[in-house]
Amino acid sequence: MQLNQSNLTQLPAELNSPRYDRSRIKPGIVHVGVGGFHRSHQAYYTDELMRSNDPSDASTWGICGVGLRQADRKMANVLQDQDCLYTLIVKEPSGGVQNRVIGSLVDFLLACDHPTTVIEQMASPDTKIVSLTITEGGYNVDPVSGDFDAANADAIYDLENPGHPRLVFGYLTAALRLRRERGLPAFTVQSCDNIQHNGDLTRKMLLGFARQQDAELAKWIEAEVCFPNAMVDRITPVTTSEDIEYLNNQFGLEDAWPVTCEPFCQWIIEDTFSNGRPEWEKVGVQFVTDVTPYETMKLRLLNAGHSVLGLLGSVFGYQTIDQTVGDDLFATFLQGFFDDEASPVLDAVEGIDLRQYKATLIERFSNPNIKDNLARICLESSSKLPVFLLPTIHKNLEQGGPIDHAALVIAAWCYYSDHHTDRHGNALDVIDEQRAALQEAAKKTSSDPLAFIKLDSVFGNLANNARFAETYKRLLTQLYRDPDVTILMRQVSA
Ligand code: CS2
């Protein structure tokens, strides 16, 4: 049976279909970047609200998905065939599975085909929030200055073609211009990407773009648009053909693009919205005045922990996070990184027991049903590690704290970037915006052991720190002599 609106009432109870009347739902949210994470997180919370809330309020917070690029065409086609319905497959560590068909996504538009429709949807009086999961790369940050990268070809195109832009900032600016002209209140721009101060970054980039186009409009945006910062968390591996087959074999359901995720789910948001928001607090979302301590904790423990396992595990020849952390040596190394290097330089977080938080992380990573591929973890490491790992290193360098675990991870990253293989020579699929630059720098290791960390677009001035340089060089030289990372992991853990 095909997943669509007319078949919903006939689906087996285990698929937990939405019972609310989807035909009454108006899209109050336009979401740009409908991938796995949006569908396991924001759309899940919103569906939960629609199931539980006074329907008159929840029904104004439906989501209209937007894909900006040709690469989103597959999602557009799948969602169109399925009336925007999809299955969320929540996999428990015990092997149990909780399925639910999510109904909060009510429309999907492909911007490259219909730019005006997307701009009008954002400018509609119904739209109160435009939310984003566009990945780190989507923010168009100049890696050296940290400002909006005005030299980007798409940014230049958008300034010349405001009616059919390419970047999200072109769309937001065009829609906000219409709202201002029409006397409508501004929408909130809500980043849901796993980025530090995601709201502040979005604000900076949007204003950077808008000022070049229209200084008056930029001033209005500055005064009227809220950009709440948020910490987002739910491990969402890439959907596999087995997930699609599982629904088919188990329930006879044809869902061309389900999403799988872990049971854990967290969203902590600064409560600053320009034009109202859903009552997400009714379904477990936390609203706070300052999200900084929560996001720092998550980035430097969960995400950094992933990178520790991802890079060392990849070089060793493992495939998934649960397999890697299932090896005692890797688990001990990770615990050592958490306890000796990451947590001593974290500020206390109100209401959170760090020991407990770290234990929960190891449990979540160990979930054998998630099968989170190391390839997913390692992709775009050049935008991840400067946020996940480098701040911990810098703090420890300032305070005389230990750096060996982190330095070994960077050495493994150099090996990985240089060879694009594991230690046995099996190819690794390296996906990174800076892939070529990373490899070029890593290739110079034989003549200059510090060449990799001299790549300043990633490492800044780290190579100038004598203590780091010495530790890194020692570990790297040994790793290049014998790429079995476990020898060095034992040494560091001892
Ligand atoms: C991962 C994250 O991409 C990564 O490196 O650490 O995608 C992680 O799974 C999420 O942030 C969990 O919320």
mmCIF file of C-alpha atoms in Angstrom, residues 75-426:
data_model
loop_
_atom_site.group_PDB
_atom_site.id
_atom_site.type_symbol
_atom_site.label_atom_id
_atom_site.label_comp_id
_atom_site.label_asym_id
_atom_site.label_seq_id
_atom_site.Cartn_x
_atom_site.Cartn_y
_atom_site.Cartn_z
ATOM 1 C CA MET A 75 12.585 14.753 -2.138
ATOM 2 C CA ALA A 76 10.065 16.917 -4.020
ATOM 3 C CA ASN A 77 8.896 13.957 -6.105
ATOM 4 C CA VAL A 78 8.684 11.554 -3.169
ATOM 5 C CA LEU A 79 6.751 13.991 -0.996
ATOM 6 C CA GLN A 80 4.443 14.930 -3.838
ATOM 7 C CA ASP A 81 3.565 11.241 -4.409
ATOM 8 C CA GLN A 82 2.995 10.741 -0.681
ATOM 9 C CA ASP A 83 0.984 13.886 0.128
ATOM 10 C CA CYS A 84 4.039 14.972 2.188
ATOM 11 C CA LEU A 85 3.622 11.993 4.545
ATOM 12 C CA TYR A 86 6.564 9.863 5.650
ATOM 13 C CA THR A 87 7.355 7.301 8.321
ATOM 14 C CA LEU A 88 9.645 8.024 11.241
ATOM 15 C CA ILE A 89 11.279 4.770 12.380
ATOM 16 C CA VAL A 90 12.558 5.197 15.929
ATOM 17 C CA LYS A 91 15.043 2.461 16.784
ATOM 18 C CA GLU A 92 15.549 1.556 20.425
ATOM 19 C CA PRO A 93 18.794 0.089 21.770
ATOM 20 C CA SER A 94 16.937 -3.071 22.829
ATOM 21 C CA GLY A 95 15.994 -3.778 19.214
ATOM 22 C CA GLY A 96 12.450 -2.443 19.633
ATOM 23 C CA VAL A 97 11.094 -0.131 16.956
ATOM 24 C CA GLN A 98 8.458 2.595 17.259
ATOM 25 C CA ASN A 99 7.023 3.775 13.982
ATOM 26 C CA ARG A 100 4.901 6.788 13.341
ATOM 27 C CA VAL A 101 3.613 8.448 10.219
ATOM 28 C CA ILE A 102 4.291 12.175 10.477
ATOM 29 C CA GLY A 103 1.616 14.547 9.207
ATOM 30 C CA SER A 104 2.933 18.014 10.106
ATOM 31 C CA LEU A 105 4.571 18.595 6.732
ATOM 32 C CA VAL A 106 1.690 19.734 4.532
ATOM 33 C CA ASP A 107 3.294 21.082 1.371
ATOM 34 C CA PHE A 108 6.624 21.094 -0.446
ATOM 35 C CA LEU A 109 7.954 23.562 -3.016
ATOM 36 C CA LEU A 110 11.028 23.250 -5.188
ATOM 37 C CA ALA A 111 12.424 26.772 -5.316
ATOM 38 C CA CYS A 112 14.566 26.351 -8.426
ATOM 39 C CA ASP A 113 11.385 25.539 -10.404
ATOM 40 C CA HIS A 114 9.046 27.973 -8.664
ATOM 41 C CA PRO A 115 11.001 30.850 -7.129
ATOM 42 C CA THR A 116 8.072 33.289 -7.064
ATOM 43 C CA THR A 117 5.789 30.765 -5.345
ATOM 44 C CA VAL A 118 8.402 30.263 -2.634
ATOM 45 C CA ILE A 119 8.890 33.994 -2.103
ATOM 46 C CA GLU A 120 5.103 34.500 -1.925
ATOM 47 C CA GLN A 121 4.727 31.593 0.508
ATOM 48 C CA MET A 122 7.308 33.178 2.810
ATOM 49 C CA ALA A 123 5.593 36.556 2.411
ATOM 50 C CA SER A 124 2.122 35.133 3.128
ATOM 51 C CA PRO A 125 0.339 36.507 6.220
ATOM 52 C CA ASP A 126 -0.005 32.845 7.369
ATOM 53 C CA THR A 127 3.779 32.451 7.593
ATOM 54 C CA LYS A 128 5.144 33.311 11.032
ATOM 55 C CA ILE A 129 8.450 31.448 10.976
ATOM 56 C CA VAL A 130 10.951 30.554 8.272
ATOM 57 C CA SER A 131 13.160 27.807 9.643
ATOM 58 C CA LEU A 132 16.353 26.393 8.178
ATOM 59 C CA THR A 133 18.460 23.255 8.082
ATOM 60 C CA ILE A 134 20.869 24.159 5.325
ATOM 61 C CA THR A 135 24.057 22.666 6.877
ATOM 62 C CA GLU A 136 27.163 24.637 7.798
ATOM 63 C CA GLY A 137 28.006 25.230 4.137
ATOM 64 C CA GLY A 138 24.644 26.871 3.447
ATOM 65 C CA TYR A 139 25.492 29.918 5.567
ATOM 66 C CA ASN A 140 28.065 31.147 3.059
ATOM 67 C CA VAL A 141 30.602 32.275 5.645
ATOM 68 C CA ASP A 142 33.999 33.510 4.501
ATOM 69 C CA PRO A 143 36.246 31.111 6.480
ATOM 70 C CA VAL A 144 38.944 33.707 7.066
ATOM 71 C CA SER A 145 36.951 36.848 7.970
ATOM 72 C CA GLY A 146 33.849 35.095 9.361
ATOM 73 C CA ASP A 147 31.681 37.558 7.373
ATOM 74 C CA PHE A 148 29.205 36.920 4.566
ATOM 75 C CA ASP A 149 31.204 35.690 1.569
ATOM 76 C CA ALA A 150 30.188 38.309 -0.969
ATOM 77 C CA ALA A 151 32.557 36.873 -3.573
ATOM 78 C CA ASN A 152 30.549 33.642 -3.813
ATOM 79 C CA ALA A 153 29.191 33.321 -7.380
ATOM 80 C CA ASP A 154 25.667 32.531 -6.141
ATOM 81 C CA ALA A 155 25.679 35.564 -3.865
ATOM 82 C CA ILE A 156 26.665 37.762 -6.811
ATOM 83 C CA TYR A 157 23.952 36.128 -8.919
ATOM 84 C CA ASP A 158 21.354 36.763 -6.201
ATOM 85 C CA LEU A 159 22.176 40.453 -6.001
ATOM 86 C CA GLU A 160 21.619 40.731 -9.747
ATOM 87 C CA ASN A 161 18.540 38.482 -9.819
ATOM 88 C CA PRO A 162 16.419 39.256 -6.772
ATOM 89 C CA GLY A 163 13.325 37.660 -8.331
ATOM 90 C CA HIS A 164 14.829 34.204 -8.728
ATOM 91 C CA PRO A 165 17.656 33.795 -6.245
ATOM 92 C CA ARG A 166 19.790 30.748 -5.522
ATOM 93 C CA LEU A 167 20.837 31.225 -1.903
ATOM 94 C CA VAL A 168 18.487 31.131 1.050
ATOM 95 C CA PHE A 169 19.497 34.723 1.832
ATOM 96 C CA GLY A 170 18.174 35.883 -1.554
ATOM 97 C CA TYR A 171 14.817 34.270 -0.748
ATOM 98 C CA LEU A 172 14.598 35.620 2.788
ATOM 99 C CA THR A 173 15.444 39.141 1.625
ATOM 100 C CA ALA A 174 12.930 39.058 -1.235
ATOM 101 C CA ALA A 175 10.158 37.810 1.074
ATOM 102 C CA LEU A 176 10.957 40.271 3.855
ATOM 103 C CA ARG A 177 10.918 43.119 1.330
ATOM 104 C CA LEU A 178 7.379 42.133 0.313
ATOM 105 C CA ARG A 179 6.260 41.888 3.928
ATOM 106 C CA ARG A 180 7.597 45.335 4.652
ATOM 107 C CA GLU A 181 5.926 46.784 1.536
ATOM 108 C CA ARG A 182 2.649 45.108 2.445
ATOM 109 C CA GLY A 183 2.729 46.230 6.067
ATOM 110 C CA LEU A 184 2.970 42.664 7.367
ATOM 111 C CA PRO A 185 4.979 41.778 10.465
ATOM 112 C CA ALA A 186 8.348 40.160 9.892
ATOM 113 C CA PHE A 187 8.662 36.400 10.322
ATOM 114 C CA THR A 188 11.183 34.815 12.674
ATOM 115 C CA VAL A 189 14.199 33.242 10.994
ATOM 116 C CA GLN A 190 14.906 30.113 12.983
ATOM 117 C CA SER A 191 18.046 28.127 12.290
ATOM 118 C CA CYS A 192 17.829 24.446 13.265
ATOM 119 C CA ASP A 193 21.372 23.630 12.202
ATOM 120 C CA ASN A 194 23.893 22.164 14.588
ATOM 121 C CA ILE A 195 26.002 25.310 14.680
ATOM 122 C CA GLN A 196 27.180 27.404 17.583
ATOM 123 C CA HIS A 197 24.911 30.445 18.052
ATOM 124 C CA ASN A 198 23.002 29.400 14.972
ATOM 125 C CA GLY A 199 20.598 32.341 15.262
ATOM 126 C CA ASP A 200 23.364 34.943 15.610
ATOM 127 C CA LEU A 201 25.173 33.478 12.614
ATOM 128 C CA THR A 202 22.030 33.522 10.479
ATOM 129 C CA ARG A 203 21.409 37.134 11.437
ATOM 130 C CA LYS A 204 24.946 38.168 10.571
ATOM 131 C CA MET A 205 24.855 36.431 7.197
ATOM 132 C CA LEU A 206 21.384 37.674 6.246
ATOM 133 C CA LEU A 207 22.279 41.260 7.152
ATOM 134 C CA GLY A 208 25.592 40.885 5.299
ATOM 135 C CA PHE A 209 23.656 40.012 2.163
ATOM 136 C CA ALA A 210 20.747 42.425 2.623
ATOM 137 C CA ARG A 211 22.994 45.461 3.215
ATOM 138 C CA GLN A 212 24.540 44.984 -0.189
ATOM 139 C CA GLN A 213 21.140 44.921 -1.789
ATOM 140 C CA ASP A 214 19.225 47.604 0.082
ATOM 141 C CA ALA A 215 20.514 49.376 3.181
ATOM 142 C CA GLU A 216 17.027 50.552 4.219
ATOM 143 C CA LEU A 217 15.600 47.050 4.056
ATOM 144 C CA ALA A 218 18.591 45.750 6.006
ATOM 145 C CA LYS A 219 17.818 48.239 8.776
ATOM 146 C CA TRP A 220 14.207 47.049 8.888
ATOM 147 C CA ILE A 221 15.361 43.411 9.082
ATOM 148 C CA GLU A 222 17.772 44.317 11.857
ATOM 149 C CA ALA A 223 14.992 45.943 13.854
ATOM 150 C CA GLU A 224 12.123 43.550 13.148
ATOM 151 C CA VAL A 225 13.390 39.996 12.623
ATOM 152 C CA CYS A 226 14.199 37.685 15.543
ATOM 153 C CA PHE A 227 16.792 34.948 15.130
ATOM 154 C CA PRO A 228 16.527 32.642 18.161
ATOM 155 C CA ASN A 229 19.613 30.571 18.966
ATOM 156 C CA ALA A 230 18.950 26.898 19.615
ATOM 157 C CA MET A 231 20.578 23.627 20.513
ATOM 158 C CA VAL A 232 19.219 20.733 18.454
ATOM 159 C CA ASP A 233 19.853 17.059 19.100
ATOM 160 C CA ARG A 234 18.733 13.753 17.658
ATOM 161 C CA ILE A 235 21.022 11.246 15.983
ATOM 162 C CA THR A 236 19.588 10.663 12.526
ATOM 163 C CA PRO A 237 21.570 8.310 10.301
ATOM 164 C CA VAL A 238 21.216 8.288 6.533
ATOM 165 C CA THR A 239 18.149 6.297 5.376
ATOM 166 C CA THR A 240 19.117 2.940 3.824
ATOM 167 C CA SER A 241 17.342 0.571 1.428
ATOM 168 C CA GLU A 242 16.885 -1.809 4.403
ATOM 169 C CA ASP A 243 14.722 0.809 6.118
ATOM 170 C CA ILE A 244 12.494 1.038 3.045
ATOM 171 C CA GLU A 245 12.333 -2.781 2.795
ATOM 172 C CA TYR A 246 11.552 -3.122 6.498
ATOM 173 C CA LEU A 247 8.349 -1.066 6.108
ATOM 174 C CA ASN A 248 7.460 -2.991 3.012
ATOM 175 C CA ASN A 249 8.082 -6.470 4.447
ATOM 176 C CA GLN A 250 6.617 -5.764 7.851
ATOM 177 C CA PHE A 251 3.569 -3.713 6.936
ATOM 178 C CA GLY A 252 3.256 -3.843 3.153
ATOM 179 C CA LEU A 253 3.857 -0.093 3.210
ATOM 180 C CA GLU A 254 5.488 1.674 0.300
ATOM 181 C CA ASP A 255 7.287 4.693 1.663
ATOM 182 C CA ALA A 256 10.017 5.807 -0.719
ATOM 183 C CA TRP A 257 11.890 7.895 1.872
ATOM 184 C CA PRO A 258 11.324 7.136 5.550
ATOM 185 C CA VAL A 259 13.609 8.514 8.258
ATOM 186 C CA THR A 260 15.265 6.545 11.053
ATOM 187 C CA CYS A 261 16.503 7.969 14.337
ATOM 188 C CA GLU A 262 17.265 7.248 17.975
ATOM 189 C CA PRO A 263 14.646 7.643 20.749
ATOM 190 C CA PHE A 264 16.522 10.574 22.367
ATOM 191 C CA CYS A 265 15.391 13.990 21.195
ATOM 192 C CA GLN A 266 16.228 17.457 22.517
ATOM 193 C CA TRP A 267 15.562 21.025 21.427
ATOM 194 C CA ILE A 268 16.484 24.020 23.569
ATOM 195 C CA ILE A 269 15.507 27.390 22.127
ATOM 196 C CA GLU A 270 15.953 31.013 23.141
ATOM 197 C CA ASP A 271 12.440 32.379 23.403
ATOM 198 C CA THR A 272 12.712 35.314 21.012
ATOM 199 C CA PHE A 273 10.213 35.164 18.150
ATOM 200 C CA SER A 274 9.082 38.057 15.943
ATOM 201 C CA ASN A 275 5.587 36.856 15.215
ATOM 202 C CA GLY A 276 4.468 34.073 17.570
ATOM 203 C CA ARG A 277 5.494 30.421 17.779
ATOM 204 C CA PRO A 278 3.978 26.976 18.334
ATOM 205 C CA GLU A 279 3.602 25.858 21.931
ATOM 206 C CA TRP A 280 6.414 23.371 21.502
ATOM 207 C CA GLU A 281 7.025 23.441 25.272
ATOM 208 C CA LYS A 282 3.919 21.229 25.551
ATOM 209 C CA VAL A 283 5.799 18.446 23.781
ATOM 210 C CA GLY A 284 9.144 18.576 25.546
ATOM 211 C CA VAL A 285 10.963 21.517 23.945
ATOM 212 C CA GLN A 286 12.795 23.732 26.471
ATOM 213 C CA PHE A 287 12.684 27.517 26.140
ATOM 214 C CA VAL A 288 15.536 29.406 27.825
ATOM 215 C CA THR A 289 16.979 32.903 27.826
ATOM 216 C CA ASP A 290 20.524 31.801 26.973
ATOM 217 C CA VAL A 291 21.254 28.578 25.127
ATOM 218 C CA THR A 292 25.048 29.027 25.059
ATOM 219 C CA PRO A 293 26.011 26.604 27.846
ATOM 220 C CA TYR A 294 23.801 23.849 26.426
ATOM 221 C CA GLU A 295 25.070 24.198 22.890
ATOM 222 C CA THR A 296 28.705 24.365 23.979
ATOM 223 C CA MET A 297 28.259 21.189 26.014
ATOM 224 C CA LYS A 298 26.617 19.379 23.140
ATOM 225 C CA LEU A 299 29.112 20.470 20.484
ATOM 226 C CA ARG A 300 32.176 19.711 22.606
ATOM 227 C CA LEU A 301 30.952 16.380 23.969
ATOM 228 C CA LEU A 302 28.428 14.737 21.662
ATOM 229 C CA ASN A 303 29.640 16.113 18.359
ATOM 230 C CA ALA A 304 33.319 16.069 19.288
ATOM 231 C CA GLY A 305 32.850 12.529 20.618
ATOM 232 C CA HIS A 306 31.395 11.541 17.264
ATOM 233 C CA SER A 307 34.414 13.014 15.470
ATOM 234 C CA VAL A 308 36.819 11.230 17.842
ATOM 235 C CA LEU A 309 35.182 7.887 17.039
ATOM 236 C CA GLY A 310 34.585 8.803 13.396
ATOM 237 C CA LEU A 311 38.156 9.692 12.455
ATOM 238 C CA LEU A 312 39.973 7.117 14.590
ATOM 239 C CA GLY A 313 37.413 4.431 13.704
ATOM 240 C CA SER A 314 37.651 5.202 9.973
ATOM 241 C CA VAL A 315 41.435 4.948 9.922
ATOM 242 C CA PHE A 316 41.205 1.713 11.913
ATOM 243 C CA GLY A 317 38.708 0.255 9.414
ATOM 244 C CA TYR A 318 35.427 0.302 11.324
ATOM 245 C CA GLN A 319 32.175 1.249 9.613
ATOM 246 C CA THR A 320 29.723 2.500 12.218
ATOM 247 C CA ILE A 321 29.649 4.391 15.525
ATOM 248 C CA ASP A 322 28.167 1.508 17.556
ATOM 249 C CA GLN A 323 30.797 -0.881 16.205
ATOM 250 C CA THR A 324 33.589 1.557 17.086
ATOM 251 C CA VAL A 325 32.413 2.402 20.602
ATOM 252 C CA GLY A 326 31.691 -1.299 21.129
ATOM 253 C CA ASP A 327 35.470 -1.823 21.074
ATOM 254 C CA ASP A 328 36.630 -1.286 24.678
ATOM 255 C CA LEU A 329 39.778 0.464 23.613
ATOM 256 C CA PHE A 330 37.796 3.089 21.681
ATOM 257 C CA ALA A 331 35.271 3.454 24.529
ATOM 258 C CA THR A 332 38.099 3.989 27.035
ATOM 259 C CA PHE A 333 39.772 6.499 24.745
ATOM 260 C CA LEU A 334 36.505 8.389 24.299
ATOM 261 C CA GLN A 335 35.872 8.448 28.048
ATOM 262 C CA GLY A 336 39.432 9.748 28.552
ATOM 263 C CA PHE A 337 38.827 12.499 26.006
ATOM 264 C CA PHE A 338 35.553 13.456 27.712
ATOM 265 C CA ASP A 339 36.891 13.380 31.284
ATOM 266 C CA ASP A 340 40.442 14.669 30.908
ATOM 267 C CA GLU A 341 40.208 17.128 28.027
ATOM 268 C CA ALA A 342 36.645 18.183 27.143
ATOM 269 C CA SER A 343 34.781 18.515 30.451
ATOM 270 C CA PRO A 344 37.442 20.308 32.546
ATOM 271 C CA VAL A 345 37.221 23.279 30.157
ATOM 272 C CA LEU A 346 33.404 23.407 30.039
ATOM 273 C CA ASP A 347 31.418 25.780 32.230
ATOM 274 C CA ALA A 348 28.855 24.233 34.566
ATOM 275 C CA VAL A 349 25.464 23.867 32.917
ATOM 276 C CA GLU A 350 22.466 24.559 35.106
ATOM 277 C CA GLY A 351 20.345 21.491 35.723
ATOM 278 C CA ILE A 352 22.773 19.112 33.995
ATOM 279 C CA ASP A 353 24.902 16.470 35.658
ATOM 280 C CA LEU A 354 27.858 16.204 33.281
ATOM 281 C CA ARG A 355 28.783 12.682 34.406
ATOM 282 C CA GLN A 356 25.288 11.545 33.619
ATOM 283 C CA TYR A 357 25.281 13.431 30.310
ATOM 284 C CA LYS A 358 28.494 11.696 29.225
ATOM 285 C CA ALA A 359 27.217 8.280 30.291
ATOM 286 C CA THR A 360 24.055 8.866 28.263
ATOM 287 C CA LEU A 361 26.175 9.780 25.252
ATOM 288 C CA ILE A 362 28.064 6.499 25.410
ATOM 289 C CA GLU A 363 24.740 4.658 25.675
ATOM 290 C CA ARG A 364 23.331 6.547 22.701
ATOM 291 C CA PHE A 365 26.450 5.897 20.610
ATOM 292 C CA SER A 366 26.216 2.200 21.528
ATOM 293 C CA ASN A 367 22.686 1.791 20.128
ATOM 294 C CA PRO A 368 23.302 -1.184 17.800
ATOM 295 C CA ASN A 369 20.195 -0.511 15.724
ATOM 296 C CA ILE A 370 21.178 2.974 14.658
ATOM 297 C CA LYS A 371 24.171 1.885 12.569
ATOM 298 C CA ASP A 372 25.318 5.461 12.130
ATOM 299 C CA ASN A 373 27.964 5.361 9.421
ATOM 300 C CA LEU A 374 31.369 6.862 10.140
ATOM 301 C CA ALA A 375 31.221 8.338 6.645
ATOM 302 C CA ARG A 376 28.304 10.548 7.735
ATOM 303 C CA ILE A 377 30.210 11.638 10.826
ATOM 304 C CA CYS A 378 33.412 12.462 8.930
ATOM 305 C CA LEU A 379 31.813 14.411 6.130
ATOM 306 C CA GLU A 380 32.554 18.123 6.187
ATOM 307 C CA SER A 381 35.028 17.672 9.045
ATOM 308 C CA SER A 382 36.673 20.926 7.996
ATOM 309 C CA SER A 383 33.618 22.868 9.164
ATOM 310 C CA LYS A 384 32.945 20.598 12.138
ATOM 311 C CA LEU A 385 36.270 20.237 13.953
ATOM 312 C CA PRO A 386 36.945 23.977 14.288
ATOM 313 C CA VAL A 387 33.749 24.114 16.355
ATOM 314 C CA PHE A 388 33.671 20.665 17.956
ATOM 315 C CA LEU A 389 37.319 20.101 18.863
ATOM 316 C CA LEU A 390 39.599 23.131 18.416
ATOM 317 C CA PRO A 391 38.057 25.198 21.249
ATOM 318 C CA THR A 392 38.799 22.368 23.701
ATOM 319 C CA ILE A 393 42.416 22.261 22.507
ATOM 320 C CA HIS A 394 42.830 26.039 22.784
ATOM 321 C CA LYS A 395 41.362 26.144 26.286
ATOM 322 C CA ASN A 396 43.684 23.355 27.425
ATOM 323 C CA LEU A 397 46.658 25.084 25.861
ATOM 324 C CA GLU A 398 45.764 28.261 27.758
ATOM 325 C CA GLN A 399 45.281 26.442 31.038
ATOM 326 C CA GLY A 400 48.092 23.894 30.790
ATOM 327 C CA GLY A 401 45.580 21.055 30.433
ATOM 328 C CA PRO A 402 46.136 17.772 28.527
ATOM 329 C CA ILE A 403 45.838 17.699 24.716
ATOM 330 C CA ASP A 404 46.996 14.230 23.682
ATOM 331 C CA HIS A 405 43.607 12.706 22.871
ATOM 332 C CA ALA A 406 42.645 15.642 20.682
ATOM 333 C CA ALA A 407 46.073 15.812 19.028
ATOM 334 C CA LEU A 408 45.821 12.134 18.067
ATOM 335 C CA VAL A 409 42.425 12.753 16.487
ATOM 336 C CA ILE A 410 43.934 15.538 14.367
ATOM 337 C CA ALA A 411 46.838 13.286 13.413
ATOM 338 C CA ALA A 412 44.323 10.614 12.323
ATOM 339 C CA TRP A 413 42.479 13.269 10.347
ATOM 340 C CA CYS A 414 45.723 14.150 8.561
ATOM 341 C CA TYR A 415 46.304 10.469 7.686
ATOM 342 C CA TYR A 416 42.685 10.166 6.495
ATOM 343 C CA SER A 417 42.944 13.336 4.386
ATOM 344 C CA ASP A 418 46.290 12.307 2.922
ATOM 345 C CA HIS A 419 45.485 8.705 1.971
ATOM 346 C CA HIS A 420 41.683 8.635 1.671
ATOM 347 C CA THR A 421 41.959 5.050 2.906
ATOM 348 C CA ASP A 422 41.886 3.179 6.172
ATOM 349 C CA ARG A 423 45.087 1.651 7.542
ATOM 350 C CA HIS A 424 44.640 -1.414 5.296
ATOM 351 C CA GLY A 425 44.402 0.700 2.157
ATOM 352 C CA ASN A 426 40.620 0.328 1.741
#
